[in-house]
């Protein structure tokens, strides 16, 4: 007796169709799972047997062979529990023939209840591409599966409920497509920040153009406070951006029944003790996304930048340039998205007080150079704006008047992004920071005065070709915030000043 059941697997961020072929034959009782299963898949034999008996079904006393095809791809996780059980019951005549367009995914408890699985959205997208029409998933994963669209998603609480549906005794109600509401919860607001007008201006420019930014200043000057308020002025996620971010979070098990979709731009702030694998992704045998992929379409905030290990910082160079990271291992090679805004904060020296009045700094000039020398030129060259965040005086701290709110700043940022979308079109870059050489040449022309400003900056600051392009991109964003089509000399001059910091000069 033979039956095959359609299911889905996951490799990296991509789902693919898996066929669970179940065969019952004569011979000594045995239960074998083949098709490159990992330990979790092999353990499904015990879960399937117990779930079947505890739900009132007779488990076949025969030789059972389950093949997970394609057999040349490694199968991992617990998503194959349900298709194995359904296939065995159908092969033994305890279930009617299965619908041709149906697929089953889910982890079983020993009592037959279905538990949520990770990576549901990528698998649902793969199901739609494979022509699957009906998808049976754990109830806790159903909302996420509906985000793929084009599928009838059936939420299943337990095996008994599924069997009654397949037999026609009690139909399951398809899950409605999950629609996100307005993001709930209070956001941190720029109105709480006192002073630091130059830093707030730099953050507004960074948000409007998607630029990378680095802040330097003494302890307590407000660097972290400013960075954590950056998401409150970023544009809302588009549906495409939200789905891309959700796939990464889904694979790592960071979605839930109540919040199946990422609705706010991610803000990741890893500790400086993180490893290069934790930052860029990796693992064995199948690589998994790291922090830079979790920050996709959002912000990666590195506080105390020089305290990160050198190999961790250097692992950011390619993702910052290409917007993706490729992880190669012996068993698999995966490409993960990593289009994020890099925001860094650091002190000017080890003790943090270099250059501050009162003689509080205990560092020698050599120690200051050694501390700042931990940051390589190629990494700093990939940062668009450098801004100093000085310590606030008493008058600024005691001022009762609040600053500009995040909603007001966001309105200007979104207006600038709207101009960029109209300029680039649907197939062009998402923002100014992602412009390529052709877009820079077309949309960032300089008049004679602008040429002279850039010539002087190039010679004075020792700019590279990369930093030259980044200044033009920032100037384009400043012009967009100003509502002008042409880059004016004062736009360019402001862009140049953000590379004037003696700490970051490269």
CSV table of C-alpha atoms in Angstrom, one decimal:
chain,number,residue,atom,x,y,z
A,1,UNK,CA,0.0,0.0,0.0
A,2,UNK,CA,1.4,3.3,-1.1
A,3,UNK,CA,0.4,7.0,-0.7
A,4,UNK,CA,2.2,10.3,-1.4
A,5,UNK,CA,1.5,13.5,0.4
A,6,UNK,CA,2.6,17.0,-0.7
A,7,UNK,CA,4.5,19.0,1.9
A,8,UNK,CA,7.1,21.8,2.0
A,9,UNK,CA,10.6,22.3,3.2
A,10,UNK,CA,12.9,25.1,4.0
A,11,UNK,CA,16.5,25.9,3.0
A,12,UNK,CA,17.9,29.2,4.0
A,13,UNK,CA,15.2,31.7,3.3
A,14,UNK,CA,13.6,29.7,0.5
A,15,UNK,CA,10.9,27.2,0.7
A,16,UNK,CA,10.5,24.2,-1.7
A,17,UNK,CA,8.0,21.4,-2.3
A,18,UNK,CA,8.7,18.1,-0.6
A,19,UNK,CA,6.9,14.9,-1.5
A,20,UNK,CA,6.4,12.5,1.5
A,21,UNK,CA,6.1,9.0,-0.1
A,22,UNK,CA,4.7,6.5,2.4
A,23,UNK,CA,4.9,2.7,1.7
A,24,UNK,CA,3.4,-0.1,3.9
A,25,UNK,CA,4.8,-3.5,3.1
A,26,UNK,CA,5.0,-7.0,4.5
A,27,UNK,CA,7.9,-7.9,6.8
A,28,UNK,CA,9.1,-7.3,10.3
A,29,UNK,CA,7.6,-4.1,11.8
A,30,UNK,CA,9.9,-1.2,11.2
A,31,UNK,CA,9.6,2.5,10.6
A,32,UNK,CA,12.4,4.0,8.3
A,33,UNK,CA,12.6,7.6,7.1
A,34,UNK,CA,14.9,8.3,4.2
A,35,UNK,CA,15.7,11.3,2.0
A,36,UNK,CA,18.6,12.9,3.9
A,37,UNK,CA,16.7,13.5,7.2
A,38,UNK,CA,18.3,15.2,10.1
A,39,UNK,CA,18.0,14.1,13.7
A,40,UNK,CA,14.7,16.1,14.2
A,41,UNK,CA,13.1,14.4,11.2
A,42,UNK,CA,14.2,11.0,12.3
A,43,UNK,CA,12.6,11.6,15.7
A,44,UNK,CA,9.3,12.2,14.0
A,45,UNK,CA,8.8,8.4,14.0
A,46,UNK,CA,8.1,8.4,17.7
A,47,UNK,CA,5.9,11.5,17.6
A,48,UNK,CA,3.9,10.1,14.7
A,49,UNK,CA,3.4,6.7,16.3
A,50,UNK,CA,2.3,8.2,19.6
A,51,UNK,CA,0.0,10.8,18.0
A,52,UNK,CA,-1.8,8.2,15.9
A,53,UNK,CA,-2.4,5.9,18.9
A,54,UNK,CA,-3.5,8.7,21.3
A,55,UNK,CA,-5.9,10.0,18.7
A,56,UNK,CA,-7.7,6.6,18.4
A,57,UNK,CA,-6.1,5.3,15.2
A,58,UNK,CA,-4.5,1.9,14.7
A,59,UNK,CA,-0.9,2.2,13.8
A,60,UNK,CA,0.1,-0.2,11.0
A,61,UNK,CA,2.0,-3.3,12.2
A,62,UNK,CA,4.1,-3.6,9.1
A,63,UNK,CA,7.2,-2.3,7.5
A,64,UNK,CA,6.8,1.4,7.0
A,65,UNK,CA,9.1,3.4,4.7
A,66,UNK,CA,8.8,7.2,4.3
A,67,UNK,CA,10.8,8.8,1.6
A,68,UNK,CA,11.1,12.6,1.6
A,69,UNK,CA,11.7,13.6,-2.0
A,70,UNK,CA,13.8,15.2,-3.5
A,71,UNK,CA,16.2,12.8,-1.7
A,72,UNK,CA,19.3,14.8,-2.5
A,73,UNK,CA,18.3,17.8,-0.4
A,74,UNK,CA,18.8,17.8,3.4
A,75,UNK,CA,15.6,17.8,5.4
A,76,UNK,CA,15.6,19.6,8.7
A,77,UNK,CA,13.1,20.5,11.4
A,78,UNK,CA,9.8,19.2,12.5
A,79,UNK,CA,7.5,20.3,9.7
A,80,UNK,CA,7.2,16.7,8.3
A,81,UNK,CA,5.4,15.2,11.2
A,82,UNK,CA,1.9,15.9,9.9
A,83,UNK,CA,2.5,14.8,6.3
A,84,UNK,CA,4.1,11.5,7.5
A,85,UNK,CA,1.1,10.8,9.7
A,86,UNK,CA,-1.5,11.7,7.0
A,87,UNK,CA,0.4,9.5,4.5
A,88,UNK,CA,0.6,6.5,6.8
A,89,UNK,CA,-3.1,6.8,7.6
A,90,UNK,CA,-4.1,7.2,4.0
A,91,UNK,CA,-1.8,4.3,2.9
A,92,UNK,CA,-3.5,2.1,5.5
A,93,UNK,CA,-7.0,3.0,4.3
A,94,UNK,CA,-7.9,5.0,7.4
A,95,UNK,CA,-8.3,8.2,5.3
A,96,UNK,CA,-10.0,8.8,1.9
A,97,UNK,CA,-7.8,9.8,-1.1
A,98,UNK,CA,-6.2,13.1,-0.5
A,99,UNK,CA,-7.0,16.2,-2.7
A,100,UNK,CA,-4.4,16.7,-5.4
A,101,UNK,CA,-3.8,20.3,-4.6
A,102,UNK,CA,-3.4,19.9,-0.9
A,103,UNK,CA,-0.2,20.2,1.2
A,104,UNK,CA,0.4,19.5,4.8
A,105,UNK,CA,2.9,21.1,7.3
A,106,UNK,CA,3.1,20.8,11.0
A,107,UNK,CA,4.8,19.5,14.1
A,108,UNK,CA,2.9,17.0,16.3
A,109,UNK,CA,2.7,16.6,20.0
A,110,UNK,CA,2.4,13.1,21.4
A,111,UNK,CA,-1.3,13.8,22.0
A,112,UNK,CA,-1.9,14.7,18.4
A,113,UNK,CA,-2.0,18.5,18.8
A,114,UNK,CA,-0.3,20.6,16.1
A,115,UNK,CA,2.5,23.0,17.2
A,116,UNK,CA,3.6,26.1,15.1
A,117,UNK,CA,6.6,25.8,12.8
A,118,UNK,CA,9.3,28.2,11.8
A,119,UNK,CA,9.6,29.5,8.3
A,120,UNK,CA,5.9,29.4,7.5
A,121,UNK,CA,5.9,32.4,5.2
A,122,UNK,CA,8.7,31.2,2.9
A,123,UNK,CA,7.1,27.8,2.7
A,124,UNK,CA,3.7,29.3,1.9
A,125,UNK,CA,5.2,31.3,-0.9
A,126,UNK,CA,6.8,28.2,-2.3
A,127,UNK,CA,3.4,26.4,-2.1
A,128,UNK,CA,1.9,29.1,-4.2
A,129,UNK,CA,4.7,28.8,-6.8
A,130,UNK,CA,4.2,25.0,-6.9
A,131,UNK,CA,0.5,25.3,-7.8
A,132,UNK,CA,-0.7,24.1,-4.4
A,133,UNK,CA,-4.2,25.4,-3.6
A,134,UNK,CA,-5.0,24.1,-0.1
A,135,UNK,CA,-2.5,24.4,2.7
A,136,UNK,CA,-3.1,22.6,6.0
A,137,UNK,CA,-1.0,24.2,8.8
A,138,UNK,CA,-1.0,24.5,12.6
A,139,UNK,CA,-3.5,27.0,13.8
A,140,UNK,CA,-0.8,29.2,15.3
A,141,UNK,CA,1.0,29.4,12.0
A,142,UNK,CA,-2.1,30.0,9.8
A,143,UNK,CA,-2.1,33.8,10.0
A,144,UNK,CA,1.5,33.9,8.7
A,145,UNK,CA,0.7,31.5,5.9
A,146,UNK,CA,-2.2,33.7,4.6
A,147,UNK,CA,0.4,36.5,3.9
A,148,UNK,CA,1.5,34.6,0.8
A,149,UNK,CA,-1.8,35.1,-0.9
A,150,UNK,CA,-3.3,32.8,-3.5
A,151,UNK,CA,-3.8,29.9,-1.1
A,152,UNK,CA,-6.7,28.5,0.9
A,153,UNK,CA,-5.2,28.1,4.4
A,154,UNK,CA,-6.8,25.7,6.8
A,155,UNK,CA,-5.9,26.2,10.5
A,156,UNK,CA,-5.6,22.8,12.2
A,157,UNK,CA,-5.7,22.5,16.0
A,158,UNK,CA,-5.2,18.7,16.2
A,159,UNK,CA,-5.1,15.5,14.2
A,160,UNK,CA,-8.7,14.6,15.0
A,161,UNK,CA,-10.0,17.9,13.6
A,162,UNK,CA,-8.1,17.3,10.4
A,163,UNK,CA,-9.3,13.8,9.9
A,164,UNK,CA,-12.9,14.8,10.4
A,165,UNK,CA,-12.4,17.4,7.7
A,166,UNK,CA,-10.8,15.0,5.2
A,167,UNK,CA,-13.6,12.5,5.8
A,168,UNK,CA,-16.2,15.1,5.2
A,169,UNK,CA,-17.7,15.0,8.7
A,170,UNK,CA,-16.8,18.5,9.9
A,171,UNK,CA,-15.4,21.0,7.5
A,172,UNK,CA,-12.6,23.3,8.6
A,173,UNK,CA,-13.1,27.1,8.2
A,174,UNK,CA,-10.3,28.6,6.0
A,175,UNK,CA,-8.3,31.3,7.8
A,176,UNK,CA,-9.0,34.9,6.5
A,177,UNK,CA,-6.0,36.8,5.2
A,178,UNK,CA,-4.3,38.6,8.1
A,179,UNK,CA,-4.4,42.3,7.7
A,180,UNK,CA,-2.1,44.4,9.8
A,181,UNK,CA,-3.5,47.3,11.6
A,182,UNK,CA,-1.8,50.5,12.7
A,183,UNK,CA,1.4,49.6,14.6
A,184,UNK,CA,0.5,49.6,18.3
A,185,UNK,CA,2.7,50.8,21.2
A,186,UNK,CA,4.3,54.1,21.9
A,187,UNK,CA,7.4,55.0,19.8
A,188,UNK,CA,10.3,56.9,21.2
A,189,UNK,CA,10.0,60.5,20.2
A,190,UNK,CA,12.6,63.1,19.1
A,191,UNK,CA,10.6,65.7,21.2
A,192,UNK,CA,12.3,64.2,24.2
A,193,UNK,CA,15.8,65.0,23.0
A,194,UNK,CA,17.2,68.3,24.3
A,195,UNK,CA,19.6,70.2,22.2
A,196,UNK,CA,21.8,68.3,19.7
A,197,UNK,CA,20.3,70.1,16.7
A,198,UNK,CA,23.2,69.2,14.4
A,199,UNK,CA,22.9,65.5,15.2
A,200,UNK,CA,19.1,65.6,14.7
A,201,UNK,CA,19.6,67.2,11.4
A,202,UNK,CA,22.1,64.5,10.4
A,203,UNK,CA,19.6,61.8,11.4
A,204,UNK,CA,16.9,63.4,9.4
A,205,UNK,CA,19.1,63.4,6.3
A,206,UNK,CA,20.1,59.8,7.0
A,207,UNK,CA,16.4,58.8,7.3
A,208,UNK,CA,15.4,60.7,4.1
A,209,UNK,CA,18.0,59.0,1.9
A,210,UNK,CA,18.7,55.7,3.7
A,211,UNK,CA,22.3,56.8,4.5
A,212,UNK,CA,24.7,55.2,7.0
A,213,UNK,CA,25.7,57.5,9.9
A,214,UNK,CA,28.3,57.5,12.7
A,215,UNK,CA,28.2,59.6,15.9
A,216,UNK,CA,31.0,60.3,18.2
A,217,UNK,CA,30.9,62.1,21.6
A,218,UNK,CA,31.5,61.7,25.3
A,219,UNK,CA,29.4,59.4,27.6
A,220,UNK,CA,26.0,60.7,28.3
A,221,UNK,CA,25.8,63.1,25.4
A,222,UNK,CA,22.7,61.4,23.9
A,223,UNK,CA,24.1,59.2,21.1
A,224,UNK,CA,22.1,56.1,22.0
A,225,UNK,CA,19.1,58.1,22.8
A,226,UNK,CA,19.2,59.7,19.3
A,227,UNK,CA,19.8,56.4,17.5
A,228,UNK,CA,16.9,54.6,19.2
A,229,UNK,CA,14.6,57.3,18.0
A,230,UNK,CA,15.6,57.0,14.4
A,231,UNK,CA,12.9,54.4,13.5
A,232,UNK,CA,10.2,56.9,14.6
A,233,UNK,CA,11.1,59.2,11.6
A,234,UNK,CA,11.7,56.5,9.0
A,235,UNK,CA,9.1,55.9,6.3
A,236,UNK,CA,6.5,53.2,6.9
A,237,UNK,CA,7.3,49.8,5.5
A,238,UNK,CA,5.8,49.0,2.1
A,239,UNK,CA,4.1,45.6,1.7
A,240,UNK,CA,7.1,44.3,-0.2
A,241,UNK,CA,9.6,45.4,2.4
A,242,UNK,CA,7.4,44.0,5.2
A,243,UNK,CA,7.2,40.6,3.5
A,244,UNK,CA,11.0,40.5,3.0
A,245,UNK,CA,11.7,41.3,6.6
A,246,UNK,CA,9.1,38.9,7.8
A,247,UNK,CA,10.7,36.0,5.9
A,248,UNK,CA,13.9,36.5,7.8
A,249,UNK,CA,12.2,36.8,11.2
A,250,UNK,CA,10.0,33.7,10.4
A,251,UNK,CA,13.0,31.5,9.6
A,252,UNK,CA,14.5,32.3,13.0
A,253,UNK,CA,11.2,31.8,14.8
A,254,UNK,CA,10.6,35.4,15.7
A,255,UNK,CA,7.0,35.7,14.5
A,256,UNK,CA,3.9,34.6,16.5
A,257,UNK,CA,0.2,34.0,16.1
A,258,UNK,CA,-0.5,37.5,17.4
A,259,UNK,CA,2.2,39.2,15.3
A,260,UNK,CA,2.8,37.1,12.2
A,261,UNK,CA,4.2,40.0,10.2
A,262,UNK,CA,6.9,42.6,10.7
A,263,UNK,CA,5.0,45.9,10.6
A,264,UNK,CA,7.7,48.3,11.8
A,265,UNK,CA,11.1,48.8,10.5
A,266,UNK,CA,13.5,46.5,12.3
A,267,UNK,CA,15.9,48.0,14.8
A,268,UNK,CA,18.7,45.7,15.8
A,269,UNK,CA,21.3,46.6,18.4
A,270,UNK,CA,23.6,43.6,19.0
A,271,UNK,CA,26.1,43.6,22.0
A,272,UNK,CA,29.7,44.2,21.1
A,273,UNK,CA,30.6,40.7,22.2
A,274,UNK,CA,28.8,39.2,19.2
A,275,UNK,CA,30.7,36.9,16.9
A,276,UNK,CA,31.2,37.3,13.2
A,277,UNK,CA,28.8,34.4,12.6
A,278,UNK,CA,26.2,36.0,14.8
A,279,UNK,CA,26.5,39.2,12.9
A,280,UNK,CA,26.8,38.1,9.3
A,281,UNK,CA,25.0,34.7,9.6
A,282,UNK,CA,26.3,31.1,9.3
A,283,UNK,CA,26.2,27.9,11.2
A,284,UNK,CA,26.5,24.3,10.1
A,285,UNK,CA,25.4,22.3,8.2
A,286,UNK,CA,22.8,24.8,6.9
A,287,UNK,CA,23.6,28.6,7.3
A,288,UNK,CA,21.1,30.8,9.1
A,289,UNK,CA,20.7,34.6,8.9
A,290,UNK,CA,22.5,36.9,11.3
A,291,UNK,CA,21.9,40.3,12.7
A,292,UNK,CA,22.5,42.2,9.5
A,293,UNK,CA,19.7,40.2,7.8
A,294,UNK,CA,17.4,40.7,10.8
A,295,UNK,CA,18.0,44.4,10.2
A,296,UNK,CA,17.0,44.1,6.5
A,297,UNK,CA,14.9,47.2,5.5
A,298,UNK,CA,15.6,48.7,8.9
A,299,UNK,CA,18.4,49.9,11.2
A,300,UNK,CA,21.5,48.1,12.5
A,301,UNK,CA,22.8,50.1,15.5
A,302,UNK,CA,26.3,49.4,16.8
A,303,UNK,CA,26.9,51.1,20.1
A,304,UNK,CA,30.5,51.4,21.3
A,305,UNK,CA,31.8,50.7,17.8
A,306,UNK,CA,35.5,50.2,18.6
A,307,UNK,CA,34.6,47.5,21.2
A,308,UNK,CA,33.4,45.1,18.5
A,309,UNK,CA,35.9,42.5,17.3
A,310,UNK,CA,37.7,43.4,14.2
A,311,UNK,CA,36.5,40.4,12.2
A,312,UNK,CA,32.9,41.3,13.1
A,313,UNK,CA,33.3,44.9,11.8
A,314,UNK,CA,35.1,43.7,8.6
A,315,UNK,CA,32.3,41.3,7.9
A,316,UNK,CA,30.0,44.3,7.3
A,317,UNK,CA,32.0,45.6,4.3
A,318,UNK,CA,30.5,43.5,1.6
A,319,UNK,CA,26.9,43.6,2.8
A,320,UNK,CA,27.1,47.4,3.1
A,321,UNK,CA,28.1,47.7,-0.5
A,322,UNK,CA,26.0,45.0,-2.1
A,323,UNK,CA,22.9,44.8,0.2
A,324,UNK,CA,23.3,41.0,0.6
A,325,UNK,CA,25.6,38.5,2.3
A,326,UNK,CA,26.6,35.1,0.9
A,327,UNK,CA,27.5,32.4,3.4
A,328,UNK,CA,29.3,29.4,1.9
A,329,UNK,CA,29.5,26.1,3.8
A,330,UNK,CA,30.3,22.5,2.7
A,331,UNK,CA,26.7,21.4,2.8
A,332,UNK,CA,25.1,24.6,1.4
A,333,UNK,CA,25.7,28.1,0.1
A,334,UNK,CA,23.0,30.7,1.0
A,335,UNK,CA,22.4,34.3,0.1
A,336,UNK,CA,20.6,36.4,2.7
A,337,UNK,CA,19.3,40.0,2.2
A,338,UNK,CA,21.1,42.7,4.2
A,339,UNK,CA,19.9,46.1,2.9
A,340,UNK,CA,20.1,48.1,6.2
A,341,UNK,CA,21.0,51.5,7.5
A,342,UNK,CA,24.2,51.3,9.6
A,343,UNK,CA,24.2,53.7,12.6
A,344,UNK,CA,27.3,53.7,14.8
A,345,UNK,CA,28.0,55.4,18.1
A,346,UNK,CA,31.4,55.7,19.9
A,347,UNK,CA,33.4,57.6,22.4
A,348,UNK,CA,36.5,59.6,21.2
A,349,UNK,CA,38.8,57.5,23.4
A,350,UNK,CA,38.9,54.6,25.8
A,351,UNK,CA,37.9,56.7,28.9
A,352,UNK,CA,35.4,58.7,26.7
A,353,UNK,CA,36.5,62.2,27.7
A,354,UNK,CA,39.1,63.2,25.1
A,355,UNK,CA,38.7,66.8,24.0
A,356,UNK,CA,36.4,67.7,26.9
A,357,UNK,CA,37.1,70.6,29.2
A,358,UNK,CA,38.2,70.0,32.8
A,359,UNK,CA,41.0,67.6,32.1
A,360,UNK,CA,38.9,64.5,32.7
A,361,UNK,CA,40.6,62.5,29.9
A,362,UNK,CA,43.3,60.1,31.2
A,363,UNK,CA,44.4,58.9,27.7
A,364,UNK,CA,47.6,59.7,26.0
A,365,UNK,CA,47.7,60.8,22.3
A,366,UNK,CA,49.0,57.4,21.5
A,367,UNK,CA,46.2,55.6,23.3
A,368,UNK,CA,43.6,57.8,21.5
A,369,UNK,CA,45.1,56.9,18.1
A,370,UNK,CA,45.2,53.3,19.0
A,371,UNK,CA,41.6,53.3,20.1
A,372,UNK,CA,40.4,55.1,16.9
A,373,UNK,CA,42.7,52.9,14.9
A,374,UNK,CA,40.6,49.9,15.6
A,375,UNK,CA,38.3,51.1,12.8
A,376,UNK,CA,39.6,50.4,9.3
A,377,UNK,CA,39.6,52.9,6.5
A,378,UNK,CA,37.5,50.7,4.2
A,379,UNK,CA,34.7,50.4,6.8
A,380,UNK,CA,34.6,54.1,7.6
A,381,UNK,CA,34.6,54.9,3.9
A,382,UNK,CA,31.2,53.2,3.7
A,383,UNK,CA,29.7,55.6,6.1
A,384,UNK,CA,27.9,58.6,4.6
A,385,UNK,CA,27.6,61.1,7.5
A,386,UNK,CA,29.9,61.6,10.5
A,387,UNK,CA,28.5,63.8,13.2
A,388,UNK,CA,29.9,64.9,16.6
A,389,UNK,CA,27.6,64.8,19.6
A,390,UNK,CA,29.0,67.2,22.2
A,391,UNK,CA,28.1,67.1,25.9
A,392,UNK,CA,25.2,69.4,26.8
A,393,UNK,CA,25.5,72.3,29.1
A,394,UNK,CA,23.2,73.1,32.0
A,395,UNK,CA,21.1,75.6,30.1
A,396,UNK,CA,20.3,73.1,27.4
A,397,UNK,CA,19.4,70.4,29.9
A,398,UNK,CA,17.2,72.6,32.1
A,399,UNK,CA,15.2,74.0,29.2
A,400,UNK,CA,11.6,72.9,29.5
A,401,UNK,CA,10.5,73.5,25.9
A,402,UNK,CA,10.3,70.3,23.9
A,403,UNK,CA,12.0,69.9,20.5
A,404,UNK,CA,10.4,69.0,17.2
A,405,UNK,CA,8.3,65.9,17.4
A,406,UNK,CA,9.1,62.7,15.4
A,407,UNK,CA,5.8,63.1,13.4
A,408,UNK,CA,6.8,66.4,12.1
A,409,UNK,CA,10.2,65.2,11.0
A,410,UNK,CA,8.8,62.0,9.5
A,411,UNK,CA,6.5,64.1,7.3
A,412,UNK,CA,9.5,65.8,5.8
A,413,UNK,CA,11.3,62.5,5.4
A,414,UNK,CA,8.4,60.9,3.7
A,415,UNK,CA,8.0,63.9,1.3
A,416,UNK,CA,11.7,63.5,0.3
A,417,UNK,CA,11.2,59.7,-0.2
A,418,UNK,CA,8.2,60.4,-2.4
A,419,UNK,CA,10.3,62.6,-4.6
A,420,UNK,CA,12.9,59.9,-4.9
A,421,UNK,CA,10.3,57.2,-5.8
A,422,UNK,CA,8.9,59.5,-8.5
A,423,UNK,CA,12.4,60.1,-9.8
A,424,UNK,CA,13.6,56.5,-9.9
A,425,UNK,CA,10.4,54.8,-10.9
A,426,UNK,CA,9.2,51.3,-9.8
A,427,UNK,CA,12.3,49.5,-11.1
A,428,UNK,CA,14.9,52.0,-9.8
A,429,UNK,CA,16.6,52.3,-6.4
A,430,UNK,CA,14.6,52.5,-3.2
A,431,UNK,CA,16.3,55.6,-2.0
A,432,UNK,CA,19.2,57.9,-2.8
A,433,UNK,CA,21.7,55.8,-0.8
A,434,UNK,CA,21.2,52.9,-3.2
A,435,UNK,CA,21.9,54.9,-6.4
A,436,UNK,CA,24.4,53.3,-8.8
A,437,UNK,CA,26.9,55.1,-11.0
A,438,UNK,CA,24.3,55.7,-13.8
A,439,UNK,CA,21.8,57.3,-11.4
A,440,UNK,CA,24.5,59.4,-9.8
A,441,UNK,CA,25.6,60.7,-13.2
A,442,UNK,CA,22.0,61.4,-14.2
A,443,UNK,CA,20.5,62.8,-11.1
A,444,UNK,CA,23.5,64.5,-9.3
A,445,UNK,CA,25.0,67.0,-11.8
A,446,UNK,CA,26.9,69.9,-10.4
A,447,UNK,CA,27.2,73.4,-11.7
A,448,UNK,CA,30.5,75.3,-11.8
A,449,UNK,CA,30.3,76.4,-8.1
A,450,UNK,CA,29.5,72.8,-7.0
A,451,UNK,CA,32.5,71.5,-9.0
A,452,UNK,CA,34.8,73.9,-7.2
A,453,UNK,CA,33.4,72.9,-3.8
A,454,UNK,CA,34.0,69.2,-4.6
A,455,UNK,CA,37.5,69.9,-6.0
A,456,UNK,CA,38.5,71.6,-2.8
A,457,UNK,CA,37.0,68.9,-0.6
A,458,UNK,CA,38.6,66.2,-2.6
A,459,UNK,CA,42.0,67.7,-2.2
A,460,UNK,CA,41.6,68.8,1.4
A,461,UNK,CA,40.0,65.6,2.8
A,462,UNK,CA,41.8,63.1,0.6
A,463,UNK,CA,38.5,61.6,-0.6
A,464,UNK,CA,38.3,58.2,-2.3
A,465,UNK,CA,36.0,57.5,-5.3
A,466,UNK,CA,33.6,55.8,-3.0
A,467,UNK,CA,33.4,58.8,-0.6
A,468,UNK,CA,33.1,61.2,-3.5
A,469,UNK,CA,29.9,59.3,-4.7
A,470,UNK,CA,28.6,59.2,-1.1
A,471,UNK,CA,28.9,62.9,-0.8
A,472,UNK,CA,26.9,63.4,-4.0
A,473,UNK,CA,24.2,61.0,-2.7
A,474,UNK,CA,23.9,62.9,0.6
A,475,UNK,CA,23.7,66.2,-1.3
A,476,UNK,CA,20.9,64.8,-3.5
A,477,UNK,CA,19.0,63.9,-0.3
A,478,UNK,CA,19.5,67.4,1.2
A,479,UNK,CA,18.2,68.9,-2.0
A,480,UNK,CA,15.2,66.6,-1.8
A,481,UNK,CA,14.5,67.7,1.8
A,482,UNK,CA,14.8,71.3,0.5
A,483,UNK,CA,12.3,70.5,-2.3
A,484,UNK,CA,14.6,71.5,-5.2
A,485,UNK,CA,15.4,69.4,-8.2
A,486,UNK,CA,19.0,70.7,-8.7
A,487,UNK,CA,21.8,70.3,-6.2
A,488,UNK,CA,22.7,73.8,-5.0
A,489,UNK,CA,26.2,74.8,-3.7
A,490,UNK,CA,24.8,75.0,-0.1
A,491,UNK,CA,23.4,71.5,-0.3
A,492,UNK,CA,26.8,70.2,-1.4
A,493,UNK,CA,28.6,72.3,1.3
A,494,UNK,CA,26.4,70.8,4.0
A,495,UNK,CA,27.1,67.2,2.6
A,496,UNK,CA,30.9,67.9,2.7
A,497,UNK,CA,30.8,69.1,6.3
A,498,UNK,CA,29.6,65.7,7.4
A,499,UNK,CA,33.0,64.3,6.5
A,500,UNK,CA,35.0,67.1,8.2
A,501,UNK,CA,35.3,65.3,11.6
A,502,UNK,CA,38.9,64.9,12.6
A,503,UNK,CA,38.1,61.6,14.3
A,504,UNK,CA,36.6,60.0,11.2
A,505,UNK,CA,38.7,61.6,8.4
A,506,UNK,CA,39.6,58.9,5.9
